[in-house]
JSON list of C-alpha atoms in Angstrom, two decimals:
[
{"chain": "U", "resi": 1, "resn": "UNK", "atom": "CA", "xyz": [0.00, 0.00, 0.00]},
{"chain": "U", "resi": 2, "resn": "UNK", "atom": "CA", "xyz": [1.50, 3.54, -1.17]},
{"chain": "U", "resi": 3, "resn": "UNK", "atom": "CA", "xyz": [1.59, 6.25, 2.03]},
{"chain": "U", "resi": 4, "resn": "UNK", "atom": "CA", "xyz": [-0.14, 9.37, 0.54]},
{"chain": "U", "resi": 5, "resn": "UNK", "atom": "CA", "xyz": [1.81, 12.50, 0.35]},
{"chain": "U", "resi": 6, "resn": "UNK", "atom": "CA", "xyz": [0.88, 15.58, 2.55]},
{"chain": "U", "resi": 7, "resn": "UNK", "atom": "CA", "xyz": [-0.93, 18.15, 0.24]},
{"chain": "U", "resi": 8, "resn": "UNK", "atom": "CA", "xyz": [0.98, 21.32, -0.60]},
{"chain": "U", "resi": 9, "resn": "UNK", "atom": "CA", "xyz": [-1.66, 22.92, 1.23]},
{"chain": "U", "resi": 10, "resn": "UNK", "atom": "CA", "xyz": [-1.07, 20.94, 4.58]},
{"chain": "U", "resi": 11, "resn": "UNK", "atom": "CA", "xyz": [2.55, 21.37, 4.18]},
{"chain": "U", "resi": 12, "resn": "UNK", "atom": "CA", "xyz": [1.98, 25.22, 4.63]},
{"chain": "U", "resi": 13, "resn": "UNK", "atom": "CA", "xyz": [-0.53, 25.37, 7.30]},
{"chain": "U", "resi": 14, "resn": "UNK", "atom": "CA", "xyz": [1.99, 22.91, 9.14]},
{"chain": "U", "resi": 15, "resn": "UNK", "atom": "CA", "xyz": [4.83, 25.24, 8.67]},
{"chain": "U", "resi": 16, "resn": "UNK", "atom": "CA", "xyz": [2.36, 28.23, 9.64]},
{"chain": "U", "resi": 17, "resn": "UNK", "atom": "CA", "xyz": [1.74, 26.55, 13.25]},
{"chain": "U", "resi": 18, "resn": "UNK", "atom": "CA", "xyz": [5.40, 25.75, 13.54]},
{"chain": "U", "resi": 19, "resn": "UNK", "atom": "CA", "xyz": [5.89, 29.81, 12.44]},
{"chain": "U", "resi": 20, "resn": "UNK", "atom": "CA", "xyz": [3.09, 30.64, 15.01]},
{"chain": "U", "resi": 21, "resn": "UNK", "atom": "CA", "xyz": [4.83, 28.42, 17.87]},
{"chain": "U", "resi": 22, "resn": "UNK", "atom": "CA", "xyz": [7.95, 29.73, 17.42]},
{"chain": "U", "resi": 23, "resn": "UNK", "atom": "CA", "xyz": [6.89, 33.39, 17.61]},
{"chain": "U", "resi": 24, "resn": "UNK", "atom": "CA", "xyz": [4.67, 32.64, 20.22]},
{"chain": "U", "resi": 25, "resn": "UNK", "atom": "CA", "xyz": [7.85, 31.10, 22.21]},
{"chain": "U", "resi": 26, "resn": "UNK", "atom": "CA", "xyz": [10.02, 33.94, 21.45]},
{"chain": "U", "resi": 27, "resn": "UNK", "atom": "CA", "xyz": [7.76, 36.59, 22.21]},
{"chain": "U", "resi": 28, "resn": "UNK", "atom": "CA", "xyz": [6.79, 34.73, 25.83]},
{"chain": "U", "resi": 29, "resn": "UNK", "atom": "CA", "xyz": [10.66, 34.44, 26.59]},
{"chain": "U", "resi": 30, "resn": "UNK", "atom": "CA", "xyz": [11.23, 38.51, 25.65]},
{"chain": "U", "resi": 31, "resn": "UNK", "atom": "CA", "xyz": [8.73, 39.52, 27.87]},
{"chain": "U", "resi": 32, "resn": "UNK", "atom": "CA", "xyz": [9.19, 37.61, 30.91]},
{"chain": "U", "resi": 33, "resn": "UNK", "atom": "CA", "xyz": [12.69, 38.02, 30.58]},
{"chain": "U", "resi": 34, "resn": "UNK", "atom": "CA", "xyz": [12.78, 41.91, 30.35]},
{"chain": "U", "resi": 35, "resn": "UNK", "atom": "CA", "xyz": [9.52, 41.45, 33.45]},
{"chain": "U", "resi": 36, "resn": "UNK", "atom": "CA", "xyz": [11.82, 39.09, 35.34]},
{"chain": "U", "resi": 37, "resn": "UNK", "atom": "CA", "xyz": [15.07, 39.51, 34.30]},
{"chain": "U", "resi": 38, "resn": "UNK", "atom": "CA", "xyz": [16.88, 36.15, 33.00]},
{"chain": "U", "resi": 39, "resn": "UNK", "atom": "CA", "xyz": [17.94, 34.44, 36.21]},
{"chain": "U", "resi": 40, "resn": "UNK", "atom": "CA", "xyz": [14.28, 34.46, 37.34]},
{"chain": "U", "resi": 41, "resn": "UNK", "atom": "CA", "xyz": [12.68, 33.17, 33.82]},
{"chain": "U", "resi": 42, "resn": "UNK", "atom": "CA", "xyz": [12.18, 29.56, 33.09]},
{"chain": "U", "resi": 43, "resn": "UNK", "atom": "CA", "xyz": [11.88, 27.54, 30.23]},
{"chain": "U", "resi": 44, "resn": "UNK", "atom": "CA", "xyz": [8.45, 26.09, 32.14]},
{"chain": "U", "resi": 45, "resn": "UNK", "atom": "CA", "xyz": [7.07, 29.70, 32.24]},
{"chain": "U", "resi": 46, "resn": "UNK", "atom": "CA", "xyz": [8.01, 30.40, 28.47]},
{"chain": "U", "resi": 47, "resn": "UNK", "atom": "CA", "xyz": [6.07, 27.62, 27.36]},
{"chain": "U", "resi": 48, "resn": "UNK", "atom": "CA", "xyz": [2.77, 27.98, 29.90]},
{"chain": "U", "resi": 49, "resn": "UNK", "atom": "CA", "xyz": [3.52, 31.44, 28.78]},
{"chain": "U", "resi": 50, "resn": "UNK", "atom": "CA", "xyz": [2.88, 30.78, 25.25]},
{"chain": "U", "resi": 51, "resn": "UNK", "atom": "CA", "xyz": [0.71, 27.54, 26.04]},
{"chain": "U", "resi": 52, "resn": "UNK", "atom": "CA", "xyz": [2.48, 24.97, 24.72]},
{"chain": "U", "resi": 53, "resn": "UNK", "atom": "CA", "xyz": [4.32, 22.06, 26.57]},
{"chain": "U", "resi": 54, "resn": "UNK", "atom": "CA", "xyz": [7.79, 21.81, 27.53]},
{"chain": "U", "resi": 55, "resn": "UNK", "atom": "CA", "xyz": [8.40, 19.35, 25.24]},
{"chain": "U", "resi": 56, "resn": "UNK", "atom": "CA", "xyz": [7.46, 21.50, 22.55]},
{"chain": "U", "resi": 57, "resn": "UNK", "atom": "CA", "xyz": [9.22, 24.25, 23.54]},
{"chain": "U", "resi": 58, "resn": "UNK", "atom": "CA", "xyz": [12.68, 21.92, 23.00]},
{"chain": "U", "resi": 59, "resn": "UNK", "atom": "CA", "xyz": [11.76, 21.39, 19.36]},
{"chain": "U", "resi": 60, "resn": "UNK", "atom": "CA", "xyz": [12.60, 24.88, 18.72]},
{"chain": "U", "resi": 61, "resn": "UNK", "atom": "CA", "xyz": [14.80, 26.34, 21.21]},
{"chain": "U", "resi": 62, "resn": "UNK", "atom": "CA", "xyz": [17.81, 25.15, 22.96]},
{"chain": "U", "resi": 63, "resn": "UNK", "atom": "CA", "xyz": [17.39, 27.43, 26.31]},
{"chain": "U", "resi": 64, "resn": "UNK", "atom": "CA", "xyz": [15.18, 30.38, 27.09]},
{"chain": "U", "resi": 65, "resn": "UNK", "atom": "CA", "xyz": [18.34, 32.66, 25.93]},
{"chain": "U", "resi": 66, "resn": "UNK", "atom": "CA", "xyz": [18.17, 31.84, 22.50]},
{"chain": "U", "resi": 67, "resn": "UNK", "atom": "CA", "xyz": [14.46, 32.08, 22.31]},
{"chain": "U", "resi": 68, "resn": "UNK", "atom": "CA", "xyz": [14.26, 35.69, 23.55]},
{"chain": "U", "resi": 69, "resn": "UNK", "atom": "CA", "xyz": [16.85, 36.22, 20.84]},
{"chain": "U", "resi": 70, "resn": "UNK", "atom": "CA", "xyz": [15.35, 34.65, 18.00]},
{"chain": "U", "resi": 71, "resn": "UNK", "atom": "CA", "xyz": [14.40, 37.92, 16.31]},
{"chain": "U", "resi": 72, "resn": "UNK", "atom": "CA", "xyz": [18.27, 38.41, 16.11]},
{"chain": "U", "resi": 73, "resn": "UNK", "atom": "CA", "xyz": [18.63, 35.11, 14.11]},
{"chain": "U", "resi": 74, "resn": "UNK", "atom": "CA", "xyz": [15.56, 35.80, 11.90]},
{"chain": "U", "resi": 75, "resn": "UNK", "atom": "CA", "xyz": [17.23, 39.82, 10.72]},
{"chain": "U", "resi": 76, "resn": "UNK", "atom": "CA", "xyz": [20.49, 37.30, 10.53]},
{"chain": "U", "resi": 77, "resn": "UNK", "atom": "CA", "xyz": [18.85, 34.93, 7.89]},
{"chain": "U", "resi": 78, "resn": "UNK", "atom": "CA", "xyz": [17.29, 38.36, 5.96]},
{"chain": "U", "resi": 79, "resn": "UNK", "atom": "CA", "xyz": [20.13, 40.13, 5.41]},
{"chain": "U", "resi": 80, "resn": "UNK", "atom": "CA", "xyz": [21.86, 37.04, 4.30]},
{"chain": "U", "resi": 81, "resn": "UNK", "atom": "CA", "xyz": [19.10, 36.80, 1.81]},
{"chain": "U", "resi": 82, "resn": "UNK", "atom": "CA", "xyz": [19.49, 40.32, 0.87]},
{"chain": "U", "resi": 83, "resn": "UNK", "atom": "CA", "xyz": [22.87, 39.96, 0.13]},
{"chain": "U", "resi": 84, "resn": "UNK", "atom": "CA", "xyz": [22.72, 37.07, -2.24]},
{"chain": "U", "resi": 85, "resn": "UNK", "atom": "CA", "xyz": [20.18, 39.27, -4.10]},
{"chain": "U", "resi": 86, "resn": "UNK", "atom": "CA", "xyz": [22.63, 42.07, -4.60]},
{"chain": "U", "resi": 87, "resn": "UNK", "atom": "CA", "xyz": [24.05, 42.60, -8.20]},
{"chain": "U", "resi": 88, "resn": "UNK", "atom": "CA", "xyz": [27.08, 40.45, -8.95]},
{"chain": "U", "resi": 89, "resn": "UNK", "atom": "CA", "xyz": [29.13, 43.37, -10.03]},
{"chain": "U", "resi": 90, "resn": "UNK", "atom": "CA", "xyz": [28.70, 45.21, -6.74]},
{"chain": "U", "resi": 91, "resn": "UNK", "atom": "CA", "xyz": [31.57, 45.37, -4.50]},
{"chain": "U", "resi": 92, "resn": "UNK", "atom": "CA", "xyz": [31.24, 42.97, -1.47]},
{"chain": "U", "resi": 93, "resn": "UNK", "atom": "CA", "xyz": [31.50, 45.38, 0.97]},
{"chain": "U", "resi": 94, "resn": "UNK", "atom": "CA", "xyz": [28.93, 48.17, -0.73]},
{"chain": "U", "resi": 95, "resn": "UNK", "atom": "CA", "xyz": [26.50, 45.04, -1.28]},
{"chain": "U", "resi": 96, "resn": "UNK", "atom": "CA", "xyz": [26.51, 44.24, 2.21]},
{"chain": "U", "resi": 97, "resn": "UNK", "atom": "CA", "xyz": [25.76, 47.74, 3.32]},
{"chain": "U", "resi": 98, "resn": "UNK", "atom": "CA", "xyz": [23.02, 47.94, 0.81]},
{"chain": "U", "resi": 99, "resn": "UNK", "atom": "CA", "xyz": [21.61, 44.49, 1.77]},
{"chain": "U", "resi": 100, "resn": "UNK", "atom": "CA", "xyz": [21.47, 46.10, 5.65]},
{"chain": "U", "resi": 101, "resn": "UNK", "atom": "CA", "xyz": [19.82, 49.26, 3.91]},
{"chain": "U", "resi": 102, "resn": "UNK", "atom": "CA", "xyz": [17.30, 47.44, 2.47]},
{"chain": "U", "resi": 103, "resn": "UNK", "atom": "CA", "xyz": [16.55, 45.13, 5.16]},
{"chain": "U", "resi": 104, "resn": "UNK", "atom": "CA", "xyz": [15.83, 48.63, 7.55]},
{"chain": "U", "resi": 105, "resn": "UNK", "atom": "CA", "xyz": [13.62, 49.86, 5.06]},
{"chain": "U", "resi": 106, "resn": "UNK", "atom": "CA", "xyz": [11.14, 47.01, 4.62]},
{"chain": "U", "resi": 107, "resn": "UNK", "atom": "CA", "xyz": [8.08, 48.29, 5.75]},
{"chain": "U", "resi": 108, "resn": "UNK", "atom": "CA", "xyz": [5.95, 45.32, 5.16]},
{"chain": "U", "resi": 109, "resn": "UNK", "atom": "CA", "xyz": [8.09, 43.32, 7.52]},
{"chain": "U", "resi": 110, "resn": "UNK", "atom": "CA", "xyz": [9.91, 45.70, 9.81]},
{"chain": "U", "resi": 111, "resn": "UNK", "atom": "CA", "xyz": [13.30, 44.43, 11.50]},
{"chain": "U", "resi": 112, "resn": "UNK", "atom": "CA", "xyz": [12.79, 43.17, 14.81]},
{"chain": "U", "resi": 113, "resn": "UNK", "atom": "CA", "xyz": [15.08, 45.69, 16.36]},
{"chain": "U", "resi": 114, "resn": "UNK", "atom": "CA", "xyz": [12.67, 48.61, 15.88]},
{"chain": "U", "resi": 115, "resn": "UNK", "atom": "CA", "xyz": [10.07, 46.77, 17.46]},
{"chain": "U", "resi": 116, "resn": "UNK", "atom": "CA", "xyz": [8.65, 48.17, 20.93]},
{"chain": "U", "resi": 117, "resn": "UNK", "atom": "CA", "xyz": [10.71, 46.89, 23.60]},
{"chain": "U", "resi": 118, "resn": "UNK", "atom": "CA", "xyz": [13.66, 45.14, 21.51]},
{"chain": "U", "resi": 119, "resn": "UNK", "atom": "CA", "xyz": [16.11, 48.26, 22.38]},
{"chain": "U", "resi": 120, "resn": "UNK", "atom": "CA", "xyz": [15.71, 47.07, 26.00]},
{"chain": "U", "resi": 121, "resn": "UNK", "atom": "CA", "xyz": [16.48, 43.94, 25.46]},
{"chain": "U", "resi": 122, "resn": "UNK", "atom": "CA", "xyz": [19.55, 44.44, 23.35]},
{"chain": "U", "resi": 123, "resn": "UNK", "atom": "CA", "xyz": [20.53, 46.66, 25.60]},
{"chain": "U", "resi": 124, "resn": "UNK", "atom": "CA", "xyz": [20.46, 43.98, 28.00]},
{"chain": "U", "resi": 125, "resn": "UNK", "atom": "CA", "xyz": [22.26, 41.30, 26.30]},
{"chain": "U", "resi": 126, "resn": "UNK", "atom": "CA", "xyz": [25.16, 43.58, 26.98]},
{"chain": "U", "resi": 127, "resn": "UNK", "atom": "CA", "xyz": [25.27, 43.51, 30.72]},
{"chain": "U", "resi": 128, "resn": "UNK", "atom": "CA", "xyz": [23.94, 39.47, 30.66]},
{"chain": "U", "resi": 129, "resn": "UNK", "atom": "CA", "xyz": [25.82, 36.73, 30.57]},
{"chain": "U", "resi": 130, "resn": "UNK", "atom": "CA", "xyz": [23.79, 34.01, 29.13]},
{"chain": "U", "resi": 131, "resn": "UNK", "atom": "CA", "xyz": [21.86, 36.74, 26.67]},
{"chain": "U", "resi": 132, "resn": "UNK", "atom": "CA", "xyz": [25.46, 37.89, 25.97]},
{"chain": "U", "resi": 133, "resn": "UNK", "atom": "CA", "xyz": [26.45, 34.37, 24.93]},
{"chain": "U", "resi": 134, "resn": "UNK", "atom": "CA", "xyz": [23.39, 33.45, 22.56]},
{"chain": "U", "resi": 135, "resn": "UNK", "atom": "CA", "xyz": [23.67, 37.08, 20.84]},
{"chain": "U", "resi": 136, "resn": "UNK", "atom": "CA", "xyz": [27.54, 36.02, 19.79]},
{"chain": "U", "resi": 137, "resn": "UNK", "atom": "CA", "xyz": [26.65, 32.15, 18.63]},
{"chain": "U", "resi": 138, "resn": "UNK", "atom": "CA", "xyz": [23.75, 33.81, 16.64]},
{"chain": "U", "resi": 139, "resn": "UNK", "atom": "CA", "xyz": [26.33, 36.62, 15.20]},
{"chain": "U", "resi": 140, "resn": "UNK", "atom": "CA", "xyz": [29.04, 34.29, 14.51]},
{"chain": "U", "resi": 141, "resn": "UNK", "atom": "CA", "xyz": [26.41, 31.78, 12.86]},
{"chain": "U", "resi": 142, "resn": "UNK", "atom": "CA", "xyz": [24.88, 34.93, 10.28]},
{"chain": "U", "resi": 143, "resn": "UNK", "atom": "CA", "xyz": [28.33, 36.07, 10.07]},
{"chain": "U", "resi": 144, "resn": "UNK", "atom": "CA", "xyz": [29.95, 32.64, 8.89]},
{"chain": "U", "resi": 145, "resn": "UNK", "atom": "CA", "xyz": [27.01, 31.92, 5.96]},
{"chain": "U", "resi": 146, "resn": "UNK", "atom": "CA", "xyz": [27.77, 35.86, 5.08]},
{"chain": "U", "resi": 147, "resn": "UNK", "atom": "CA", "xyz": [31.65, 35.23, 4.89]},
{"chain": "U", "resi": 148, "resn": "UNK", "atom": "CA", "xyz": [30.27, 31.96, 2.42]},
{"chain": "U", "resi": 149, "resn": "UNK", "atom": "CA", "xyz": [28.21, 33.89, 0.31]},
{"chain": "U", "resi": 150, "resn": "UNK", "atom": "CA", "xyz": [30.87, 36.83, -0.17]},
{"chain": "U", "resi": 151, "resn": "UNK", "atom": "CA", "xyz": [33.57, 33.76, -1.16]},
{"chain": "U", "resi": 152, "resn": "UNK", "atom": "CA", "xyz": [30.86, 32.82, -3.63]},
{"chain": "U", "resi": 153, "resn": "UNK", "atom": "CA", "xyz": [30.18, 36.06, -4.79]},
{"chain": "U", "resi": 154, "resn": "UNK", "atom": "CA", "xyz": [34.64, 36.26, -5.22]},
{"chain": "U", "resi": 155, "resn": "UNK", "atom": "CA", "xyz": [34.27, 33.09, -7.07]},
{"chain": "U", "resi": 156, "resn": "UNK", "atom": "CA", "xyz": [36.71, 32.62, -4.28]},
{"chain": "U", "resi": 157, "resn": "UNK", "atom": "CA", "xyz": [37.64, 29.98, -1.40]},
{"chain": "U", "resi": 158, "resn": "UNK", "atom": "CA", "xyz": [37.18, 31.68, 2.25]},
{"chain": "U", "resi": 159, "resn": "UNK", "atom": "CA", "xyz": [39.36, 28.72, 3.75]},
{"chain": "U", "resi": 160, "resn": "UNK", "atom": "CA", "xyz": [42.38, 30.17, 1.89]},
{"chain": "U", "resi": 161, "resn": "UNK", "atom": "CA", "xyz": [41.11, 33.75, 1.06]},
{"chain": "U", "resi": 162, "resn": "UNK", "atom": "CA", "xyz": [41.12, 36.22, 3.63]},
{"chain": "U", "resi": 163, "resn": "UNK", "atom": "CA", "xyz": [39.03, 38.81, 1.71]},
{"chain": "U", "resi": 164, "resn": "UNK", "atom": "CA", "xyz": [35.07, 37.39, 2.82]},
{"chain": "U", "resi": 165, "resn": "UNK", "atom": "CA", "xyz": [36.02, 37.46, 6.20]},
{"chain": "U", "resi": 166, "resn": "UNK", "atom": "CA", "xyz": [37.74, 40.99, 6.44]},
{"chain": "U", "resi": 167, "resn": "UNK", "atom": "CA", "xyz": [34.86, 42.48, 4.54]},
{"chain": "U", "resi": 168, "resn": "UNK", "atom": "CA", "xyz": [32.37, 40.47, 6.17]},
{"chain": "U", "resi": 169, "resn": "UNK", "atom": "CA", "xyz": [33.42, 40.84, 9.92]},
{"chain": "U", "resi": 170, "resn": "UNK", "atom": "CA", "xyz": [34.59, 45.15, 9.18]},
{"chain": "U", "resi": 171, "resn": "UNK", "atom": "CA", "xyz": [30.75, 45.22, 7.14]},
{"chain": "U", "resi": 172, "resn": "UNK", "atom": "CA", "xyz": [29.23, 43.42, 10.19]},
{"chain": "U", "resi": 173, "resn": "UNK", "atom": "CA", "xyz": [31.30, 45.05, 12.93]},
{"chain": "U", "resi": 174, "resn": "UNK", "atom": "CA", "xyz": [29.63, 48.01, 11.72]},
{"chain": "U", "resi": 175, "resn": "UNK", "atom": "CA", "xyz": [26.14, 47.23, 11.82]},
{"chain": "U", "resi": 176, "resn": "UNK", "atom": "CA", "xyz": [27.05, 45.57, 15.72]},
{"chain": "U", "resi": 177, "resn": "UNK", "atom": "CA", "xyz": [28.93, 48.73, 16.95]},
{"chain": "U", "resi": 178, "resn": "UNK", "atom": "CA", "xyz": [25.19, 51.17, 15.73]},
{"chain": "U", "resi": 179, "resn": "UNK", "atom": "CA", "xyz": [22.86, 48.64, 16.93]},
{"chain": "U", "resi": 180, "resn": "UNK", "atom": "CA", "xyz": [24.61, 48.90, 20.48]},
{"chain": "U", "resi": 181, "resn": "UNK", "atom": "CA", "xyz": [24.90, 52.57, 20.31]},
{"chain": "U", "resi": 182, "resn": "UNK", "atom": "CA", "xyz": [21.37, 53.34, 19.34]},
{"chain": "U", "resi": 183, "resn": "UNK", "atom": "CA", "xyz": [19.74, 50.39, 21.65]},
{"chain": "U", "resi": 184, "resn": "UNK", "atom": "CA", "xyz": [21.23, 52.83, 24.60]},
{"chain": "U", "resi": 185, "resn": "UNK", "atom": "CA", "xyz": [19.78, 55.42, 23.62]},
{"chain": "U", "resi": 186, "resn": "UNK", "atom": "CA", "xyz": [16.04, 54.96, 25.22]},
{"chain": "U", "resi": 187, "resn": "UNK", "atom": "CA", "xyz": [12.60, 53.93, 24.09]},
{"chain": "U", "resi": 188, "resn": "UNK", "atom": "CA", "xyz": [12.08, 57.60, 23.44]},
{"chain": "U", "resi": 189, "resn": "UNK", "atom": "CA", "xyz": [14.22, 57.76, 20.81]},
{"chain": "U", "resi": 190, "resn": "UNK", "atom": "CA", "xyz": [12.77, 57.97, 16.38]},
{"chain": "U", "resi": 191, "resn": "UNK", "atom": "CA", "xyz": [12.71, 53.77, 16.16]},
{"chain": "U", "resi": 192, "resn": "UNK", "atom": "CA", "xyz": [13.66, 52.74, 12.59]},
{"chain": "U", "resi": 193, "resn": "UNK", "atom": "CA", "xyz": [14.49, 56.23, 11.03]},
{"chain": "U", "resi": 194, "resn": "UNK", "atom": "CA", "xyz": [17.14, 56.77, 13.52]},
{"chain": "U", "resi": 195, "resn": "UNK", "atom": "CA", "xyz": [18.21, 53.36, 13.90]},
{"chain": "U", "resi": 196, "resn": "UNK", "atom": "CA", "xyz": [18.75, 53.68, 9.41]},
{"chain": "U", "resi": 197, "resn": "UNK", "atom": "CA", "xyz": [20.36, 56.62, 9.93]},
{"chain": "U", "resi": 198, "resn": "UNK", "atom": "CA", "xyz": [22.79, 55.82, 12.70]},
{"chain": "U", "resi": 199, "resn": "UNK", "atom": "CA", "xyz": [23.78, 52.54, 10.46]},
{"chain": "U", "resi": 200, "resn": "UNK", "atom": "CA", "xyz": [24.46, 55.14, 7.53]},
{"chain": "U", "resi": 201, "resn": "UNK", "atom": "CA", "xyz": [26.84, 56.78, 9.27]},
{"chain": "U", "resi": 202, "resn": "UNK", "atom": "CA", "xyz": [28.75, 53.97, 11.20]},
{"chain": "U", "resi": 203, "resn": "UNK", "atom": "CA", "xyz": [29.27, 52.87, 7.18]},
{"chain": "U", "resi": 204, "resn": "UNK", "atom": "CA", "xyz": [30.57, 56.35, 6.20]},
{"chain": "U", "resi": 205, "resn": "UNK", "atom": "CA", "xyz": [32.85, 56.55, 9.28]},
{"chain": "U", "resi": 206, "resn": "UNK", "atom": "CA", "xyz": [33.94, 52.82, 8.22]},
{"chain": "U", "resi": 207, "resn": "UNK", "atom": "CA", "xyz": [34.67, 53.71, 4.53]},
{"chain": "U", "resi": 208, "resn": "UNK", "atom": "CA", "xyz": [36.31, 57.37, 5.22]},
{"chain": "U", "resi": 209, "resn": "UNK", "atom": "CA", "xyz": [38.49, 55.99, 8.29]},
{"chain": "U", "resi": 210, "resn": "UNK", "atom": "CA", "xyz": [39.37, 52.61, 5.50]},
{"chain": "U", "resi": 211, "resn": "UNK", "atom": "CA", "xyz": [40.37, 55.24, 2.69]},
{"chain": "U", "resi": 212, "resn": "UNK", "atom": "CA", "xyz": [42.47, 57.46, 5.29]},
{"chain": "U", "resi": 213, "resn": "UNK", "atom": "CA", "xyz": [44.18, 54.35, 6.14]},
{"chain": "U", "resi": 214, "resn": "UNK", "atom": "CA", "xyz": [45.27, 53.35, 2.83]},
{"chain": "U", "resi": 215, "resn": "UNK", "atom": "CA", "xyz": [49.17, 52.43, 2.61]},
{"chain": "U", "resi": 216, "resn": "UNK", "atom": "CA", "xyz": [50.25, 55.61, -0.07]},
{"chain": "U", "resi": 217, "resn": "UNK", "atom": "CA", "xyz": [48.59, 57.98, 2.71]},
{"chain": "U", "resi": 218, "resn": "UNK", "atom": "CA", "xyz": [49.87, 56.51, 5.44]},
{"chain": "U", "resi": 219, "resn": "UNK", "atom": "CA", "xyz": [53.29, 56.79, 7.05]},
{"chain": "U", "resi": 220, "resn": "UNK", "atom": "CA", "xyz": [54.57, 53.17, 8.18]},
{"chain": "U", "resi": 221, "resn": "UNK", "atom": "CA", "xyz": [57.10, 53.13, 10.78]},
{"chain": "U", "resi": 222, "resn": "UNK", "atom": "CA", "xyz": [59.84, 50.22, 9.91]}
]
């Protein structure tokens, strides 16, 4: 007897629940982290929280750290997909900004950075250990699939060429160093415009401090 096949159609309402879940989860652990503060939310209270079962709760996360941070991951995976969209011919660094540029200025989907609440929890993942520790593994993780798509984009091997990972980790670095600055800077502050136009001008300090620094306009000492 042949098993029949799932439907198209119950394919995607499967991977809608799973969708719905998740950002059920994730939106539980923000809030009763930034109500409780980390040491005093559990993974139990994420998932009665968000009504689901423990269990369930380990098919998507590994610890209540990386939940909370999940928005992180998703703007990862975006801008990662923005990039491989870029033009071919565009230098890897300027397609990287533009990839962040574009990814600030989708309106239908708005980053989960400018969302209410997500500058206090950034913010946080400073001063926090365990937030600390997920926010790197999900940085290095969008971070090492940018460094592969820049090799790609070189026609290049990033195992033996160092350019995908300089451009990647100075394009990156950028993007890090305004996304801390601006997540100090309140609730009261303008939200996406701001955040857009902070980013801007971390990449034109990046680019102007990069072309100041060039070898024929610098002096090196022997």
């Amino acid at each position: 007897m042949t098993a029949t096949k799932p439907s198209p159609t119950t394919e995607d309402r499967r991977q809608r629940k799973a969708r719905q879940t998740r950002d059920a989860l994730a939106t539980a652990a923000c809030d009763l982290i930034l109500e409780r503060g980390s040491a005093a939310t559990t993974v139990e209270a994420i998932a009665e929280r968000a009504d689901v079962t423990r269990r369930t709760f380990s098919r998507h996360f590994a610890g209540k750290e990386d939940a909370a941070l999940d928005f992180v991951r998703r703007d990862g995976d975006r801008i990662n997909a923005l990039l491989r969209s870029r033009p071919a011919e565009e230098p890897p660094l300027l397609a990287y900004r533009r990839a962040v540029r574009d990814w600030l200025a989708d309106d239908r989907d708005p980053a989960w950075h400018v969302r209410p609440r997500m500058r206090r929890l950034l913010a946080l993942a400073d001063t926090e250990p365990g937030l600390f520790a997920a926010y790197q593994r999900i940085r290095v993780d969008a971070q090492e699939e940018s460094i592969r798509i820049v090799a790609a984009r070189l026609g290049s091997d990033d195992a033996r060429d160092v350019r995908p990972a300089a451009v990647v980790d100075a394009a990156a670095g950028v993007l890090i160093a305004a996304l801390r600055l601006w997540a100090r800077g309140g609730e009261g502050d303008s939200g996406a415009a701001d955040l857009a136009a902070l980013v801007e001008r971390a990449y034109d300090a990046l680019t102007s401090e990069a072309a100041a620094a060039t070898p024929d306009s610098t002096t090196i000492e022997e």
